[in-house]
Coordinates of C-alpha atoms in Angstrom, one line a residue:
M1 CA -20.2 14.9 13.1
R2 CA -20.2 11.5 14.6
E3 CA -16.5 10.3 15.3
S4 CA -17.3 7.3 13.0
T5 CA -18.4 9.4 10.3
L6 CA -15.4 11.3 10.7
G7 CA -13.1 8.5 10.8
G8 CA -14.5 7.2 7.6
L9 CA -13.8 10.2 5.9
F10 CA -10.4 10.0 7.0
V11 CA -9.9 6.6 5.8
F12 CA -11.6 7.5 2.3
A13 CA -9.4 10.4 1.7
A14 CA -6.2 8.5 2.6
A15 CA -7.2 5.6 0.2
A16 CA -7.8 8.1 -2.3
G17 CA -4.3 9.5 -1.6
F18 CA -2.6 6.1 -1.9
G19 CA -4.5 5.7 -5.3
T20 CA -2.5 8.2 -6.7
I21 CA 0.8 6.1 -6.4
G22 CA 0.4 4.2 -9.7
I23 CA -0.5 7.4 -11.3
F24 CA 2.7 9.1 -10.1
G25 CA 4.6 6.1 -11.1
E26 CA 3.2 5.9 -14.8
V27 CA 4.2 9.6 -14.9
A28 CA 7.7 8.8 -13.5
A29 CA 8.1 6.2 -16.3
A30 CA 6.9 8.6 -19.2
I31 CA 9.2 11.2 -18.2
G32 CA 12.2 8.8 -17.8
L33 CA 12.9 9.4 -14.1
E34 CA 14.9 6.3 -12.8
L35 CA 13.5 4.4 -10.2
S36 CA 16.9 4.5 -8.4
T37 CA 16.1 8.3 -8.1
L38 CA 12.3 8.3 -7.5
L39 CA 11.8 5.9 -4.8
P40 CA 15.0 6.7 -2.3
T41 CA 14.0 10.3 -2.7
R42 CA 10.4 9.7 -2.0
F43 CA 11.0 7.7 1.0
A44 CA 13.6 9.8 2.3
L45 CA 11.5 12.8 2.2
A46 CA 8.5 11.2 3.3
T47 CA 10.4 9.8 6.4
L48 CA 11.6 13.0 7.6
L49 CA 8.3 14.9 7.2
I50 CA 6.5 12.0 9.2
V51 CA 8.9 11.9 11.8
G52 CA 8.7 15.6 12.2
I53 CA 4.9 15.4 12.3
G54 CA 4.8 12.6 14.8
R55 CA 7.1 14.3 17.1
V56 CA 4.8 17.6 17.1
R57 CA 2.0 15.0 17.9
G58 CA 3.6 13.0 20.2
W59 CA 3.8 9.6 18.3
P60 CA 6.3 7.6 19.9
L61 CA 9.2 5.9 18.2
P62 CA 10.0 2.0 18.6
S63 CA 10.7 1.7 22.1
S64 CA 13.5 -1.0 21.8
R65 CA 16.1 -2.6 19.6
R66 CA 13.9 -5.7 18.9
A67 CA 11.2 -3.5 17.9
W68 CA 13.6 -1.1 15.5
A69 CA 14.8 -4.6 14.1
T70 CA 11.4 -5.9 13.5
T71 CA 10.0 -2.6 11.9
F72 CA 13.4 -2.4 9.8
V73 CA 12.8 -6.1 8.5
L74 CA 9.1 -5.1 7.7
G75 CA 10.6 -2.2 5.7
V76 CA 13.0 -4.2 3.8
V77 CA 9.7 -6.4 2.8
Y78 CA 8.0 -3.3 1.9
T79 CA 10.9 -2.2 -0.2
G80 CA 10.4 -5.3 -2.1
M81 CA 6.6 -4.5 -2.9
T82 CA 7.3 -1.2 -3.9
L83 CA 10.1 -2.2 -6.3
A84 CA 8.0 -4.9 -7.8
F85 CA 5.0 -2.8 -8.3
F86 CA 6.7 0.4 -9.8
V87 CA 8.3 -1.9 -12.5
S88 CA 5.1 -3.6 -13.1
L89 CA 4.1 -0.1 -14.1
R90 CA 6.2 -0.4 -17.0
Y91 CA 4.2 -3.3 -18.6
L92 CA 0.7 -2.5 -17.1
T93 CA -1.6 0.7 -16.8
A94 CA -1.6 1.8 -13.2
G95 CA -5.2 0.8 -12.8
L96 CA -4.5 -2.8 -13.4
A97 CA -1.4 -3.0 -11.7
T98 CA -3.3 -1.7 -8.4
V99 CA -6.2 -4.0 -9.1
V100 CA -3.6 -6.9 -9.3
L101 CA -2.0 -5.5 -6.0
Y102 CA -5.4 -5.5 -4.4
T103 CA -5.0 -9.3 -4.4
Y104 CA -2.9 -9.0 -1.3
P105 CA -5.8 -9.7 1.2
A106 CA -6.6 -12.9 -0.2
L107 CA -3.0 -13.7 0.0
V108 CA -2.8 -12.6 3.6
V109 CA -5.6 -15.3 4.3
V110 CA -3.2 -18.0 2.9
V111 CA -0.2 -16.7 4.9
S112 CA -2.4 -16.8 8.0
M113 CA -3.6 -20.0 7.4
V114 CA -0.2 -21.4 6.7
A115 CA 1.9 -19.6 9.1
M116 CA -0.4 -18.6 12.0
D117 CA -3.1 -21.4 12.1
E118 CA -6.1 -19.2 11.6
A119 CA -9.2 -21.1 10.7
I120 CA -10.4 -21.7 7.2
T121 CA -13.8 -20.7 6.6
A122 CA -16.1 -20.8 3.4
R123 CA -16.1 -16.9 3.2
K124 CA -12.4 -17.2 3.0
V125 CA -12.4 -20.1 0.6
V126 CA -14.8 -18.1 -1.8
A127 CA -12.6 -15.0 -1.5
L128 CA -9.8 -17.2 -2.8
V129 CA -11.6 -18.3 -5.5
L130 CA -12.9 -14.9 -6.8
T131 CA -9.5 -13.5 -6.4
T132 CA -8.0 -16.4 -8.7
L133 CA -10.7 -15.8 -11.3
G134 CA -10.3 -12.1 -11.4
V135 CA -6.7 -12.4 -11.8
G136 CA -7.3 -14.8 -14.7
L137 CA -9.6 -12.5 -16.5
V138 CA -7.0 -9.7 -15.9
V139 CA -4.3 -11.8 -17.5
G140 CA -6.9 -12.7 -20.3
A141 CA -7.1 -9.3 -21.2
D142 CA -5.7 -7.6 -24.4
G143 CA -2.1 -8.3 -24.1
A144 CA -1.3 -4.7 -25.0
V145 CA -3.1 -3.7 -21.8
A146 CA -2.4 -6.5 -19.5
A147 CA 1.2 -8.2 -20.3
P148 CA 1.8 -11.4 -18.2
L149 CA 5.2 -10.2 -17.1
G150 CA 3.6 -7.0 -15.6
V151 CA 0.9 -9.1 -14.0
G152 CA 3.5 -11.5 -12.6
L153 CA 5.6 -8.6 -11.1
A154 CA 2.2 -7.1 -9.4
L155 CA 1.7 -10.4 -8.0
V156 CA 4.7 -10.6 -6.3
A157 CA 4.3 -7.0 -5.0
A158 CA 0.9 -8.4 -3.7
L159 CA 2.9 -11.4 -2.3
C160 CA 5.2 -9.1 -0.5
Y161 CA 2.6 -6.9 0.8
A162 CA 0.6 -9.9 2.3
L163 CA 3.7 -10.9 3.9
Y164 CA 4.2 -7.3 5.3
T165 CA 0.7 -7.2 6.3
A166 CA 0.8 -10.5 8.2
G167 CA 4.0 -9.7 9.9
S168 CA 2.3 -6.2 11.2
R169 CA -0.8 -8.0 12.7
A170 CA 1.8 -10.5 14.3
V171 CA 3.8 -8.0 16.0
S172 CA 0.9 -5.4 16.5
P173 CA 0.2 -6.5 20.4
S174 CA 3.9 -5.1 21.1
I175 CA 4.2 -2.1 18.6
S176 CA 1.7 0.7 18.3
P177 CA 0.6 1.8 15.0
A178 CA 2.8 4.9 15.4
E179 CA 5.7 3.1 16.3
L180 CA 5.2 0.6 13.3
T181 CA 4.8 3.5 10.9
V182 CA 8.0 5.3 11.6
G183 CA 9.8 2.1 11.9
V184 CA 8.6 0.9 8.9
L185 CA 9.4 3.8 6.8
A186 CA 12.8 4.3 8.2
G187 CA 13.6 0.9 7.2
T188 CA 12.0 1.4 3.8
T189 CA 14.3 4.7 3.3
V190 CA 17.5 2.8 4.3
S191 CA 17.1 -0.2 2.1
M192 CA 15.8 2.2 -0.9
L193 CA 18.9 4.1 -0.6
A194 CA 21.0 0.9 -0.7
Y195 CA 18.9 -0.1 -3.7
G196 CA 19.9 3.3 -5.1
L197 CA 23.7 2.7 -4.7
L198 CA 23.5 -0.7 -6.2
D199 CA 21.4 0.5 -9.3
G200 CA 23.9 3.2 -10.7
G201 CA 24.2 5.4 -7.7
L202 CA 22.0 7.9 -6.1
A203 CA 20.9 11.0 -8.0
L204 CA 18.7 13.9 -7.1
P205 CA 16.0 14.7 -9.4
S206 CA 16.7 17.4 -12.1
G207 CA 14.2 20.0 -13.4
T208 CA 10.7 20.9 -12.6
A209 CA 8.9 18.0 -13.8
E210 CA 11.0 15.2 -12.0
W211 CA 11.0 17.1 -8.8
G212 CA 7.1 17.6 -9.3
V213 CA 6.6 13.8 -9.5
V214 CA 8.7 13.0 -6.5
L215 CA 7.2 15.9 -4.2
G216 CA 3.7 14.6 -5.3
L217 CA 4.5 11.2 -4.7
A218 CA 5.9 12.1 -1.3
L219 CA 3.2 14.3 0.0
V220 CA 0.3 13.4 -2.1
S221 CA 0.5 9.6 -1.9
T222 CA 2.4 9.3 1.2
V223 CA 2.5 11.8 4.1
I224 CA -0.9 13.4 3.7
P225 CA -2.5 9.8 3.6
H226 CA -0.5 8.3 6.3
V227 CA -1.6 11.0 8.6
L228 CA -5.1 10.9 7.6
F229 CA -5.2 7.0 7.8
Y230 CA -4.0 7.3 11.3
Q231 CA -6.6 9.5 12.3
G232 CA -9.0 7.3 10.9
V233 CA -8.1 3.9 12.3
S234 CA -8.3 5.4 15.7
R235 CA -12.0 5.8 15.1
L236 CA -13.3 2.9 13.2
E237 CA -13.3 -0.7 13.7
A238 CA -10.9 -2.7 11.3
G239 CA -13.9 -4.3 9.1
R240 CA -15.1 -0.8 8.1
V241 CA -11.4 0.7 7.7
G242 CA -10.7 -2.3 5.1
I243 CA -14.0 -1.9 3.3
I244 CA -13.5 1.8 2.8
S245 CA -10.1 1.3 2.0
T246 CA -11.2 -0.7 -1.3
V247 CA -11.6 2.8 -2.8
E248 CA -7.9 2.6 -3.7
P249 CA -8.0 0.8 -7.1
V250 CA -11.2 2.3 -7.9
V251 CA -9.4 6.0 -7.7
T252 CA -6.5 4.7 -9.4
V253 CA -8.5 3.3 -12.5
V254 CA -10.6 6.5 -12.8
L255 CA -7.6 8.8 -12.6
G256 CA -5.8 6.6 -15.0
V257 CA -8.7 7.0 -17.3
L258 CA -9.3 10.8 -16.8
L259 CA -5.4 12.1 -16.5
L260 CA -3.7 9.3 -18.6
G261 CA -6.0 8.2 -21.2
E262 CA -5.8 4.6 -20.0
T263 CA -8.3 2.1 -21.4
V264 CA -10.2 -0.6 -19.4
T265 CA -11.3 -3.6 -21.3
L266 CA -14.3 -5.6 -20.3
S267 CA -12.5 -8.8 -19.1
A268 CA -10.2 -6.5 -16.9
A269 CA -13.0 -4.6 -15.4
V270 CA -14.8 -7.9 -14.5
G271 CA -11.7 -9.4 -13.1
G272 CA -11.1 -6.1 -11.2
A273 CA -14.6 -6.4 -9.6
L274 CA -14.1 -9.9 -8.7
V275 CA -10.8 -9.0 -7.0
L276 CA -12.5 -6.1 -5.0
G277 CA -15.6 -8.4 -4.2
A278 CA -13.0 -10.9 -2.7
V279 CA -11.3 -8.1 -0.5
L280 CA -14.8 -7.1 0.8
L281 CA -15.3 -10.6 1.7
V282 CA -11.9 -10.9 3.5
Q283 CA -12.6 -7.8 5.6
R284 CA -16.2 -8.9 6.5
S285 CA -14.9 -12.2 7.9
S286 CA -12.0 -10.8 9.9
G287 CA -12.9 -7.0 10.6
D288 CA -15.6 -7.9 13.6
A289 CA -12.9 -9.7 15.4
E290 CA -9.8 -7.3 14.8
P291 CA -9.5 -4.0 16.2
A292 CA -8.6 -1.4 13.9
Q293 CA -5.4 -0.3 16.0
S294 CA -4.0 -3.8 15.3
R295 CA -3.8 -2.8 11.5
S296 CA -0.6 -1.5 10.0
I297 CA -1.0 2.1 8.7
V298 CA 1.7 2.2 6.0
G299 CA -0.1 2.1 2.9
D300 CA 1.1 0.7 -0.5

């Protein structure tokens, strides 16, 4: 099998794994599993497993205090994204929340143009317009399906993810993807533990259902996709990685319909299609010039 084909399969499988995050989040809310228990436990387990796998496979740890500090700060931003996204699941279906989250590539364009002096192109402008129209259609969907507060929280998550992504790209010349992954997960775990302490104290999951959700989120949605994605980005150019990764919200929508009985209105479906179209435009406009290894491998 060609290396590029194998890389594409790895990235596809990783994106499908990341696409289950919203599903586990919905199930956690349904069984009353508190975020202060779910998220710190998820990231603590995932970080221990990723570090263990990384040591076996020879992945480097951040090599300096500056690298640790940088990745830790990115981990705090990632924590903000995760919290906003999981709270948005209390108001949105998993599919809609993930679609709105996927406005982050367009927001990365804005951040990069403002903070990193990247050029404005017609393709990027069209992508921003499509994103705006898509979110507008999602907000205009049936209020019982797309609550404005939930959309707002998902947009906050998208902004945090855009800041995280732009920051990851900015430090990529000096910090490898493996170092970035380990450092960000460590930073996320520490900040999630702090969140858990502040939000009523830390507690382990209780019962088979709660542990099943936590383990599923840690393994299926975090550890396995991270390992697969790391294998994929080493075999593909960034443009193809980004395009294949757009399967993530599609997987979430399909699983939401099949497993949770979620509905998708026509307005929301068209809005989601516009957002994904914008993602493809952004990836095509930046992918040729950006090596895949410069991309963050920590998924949402």
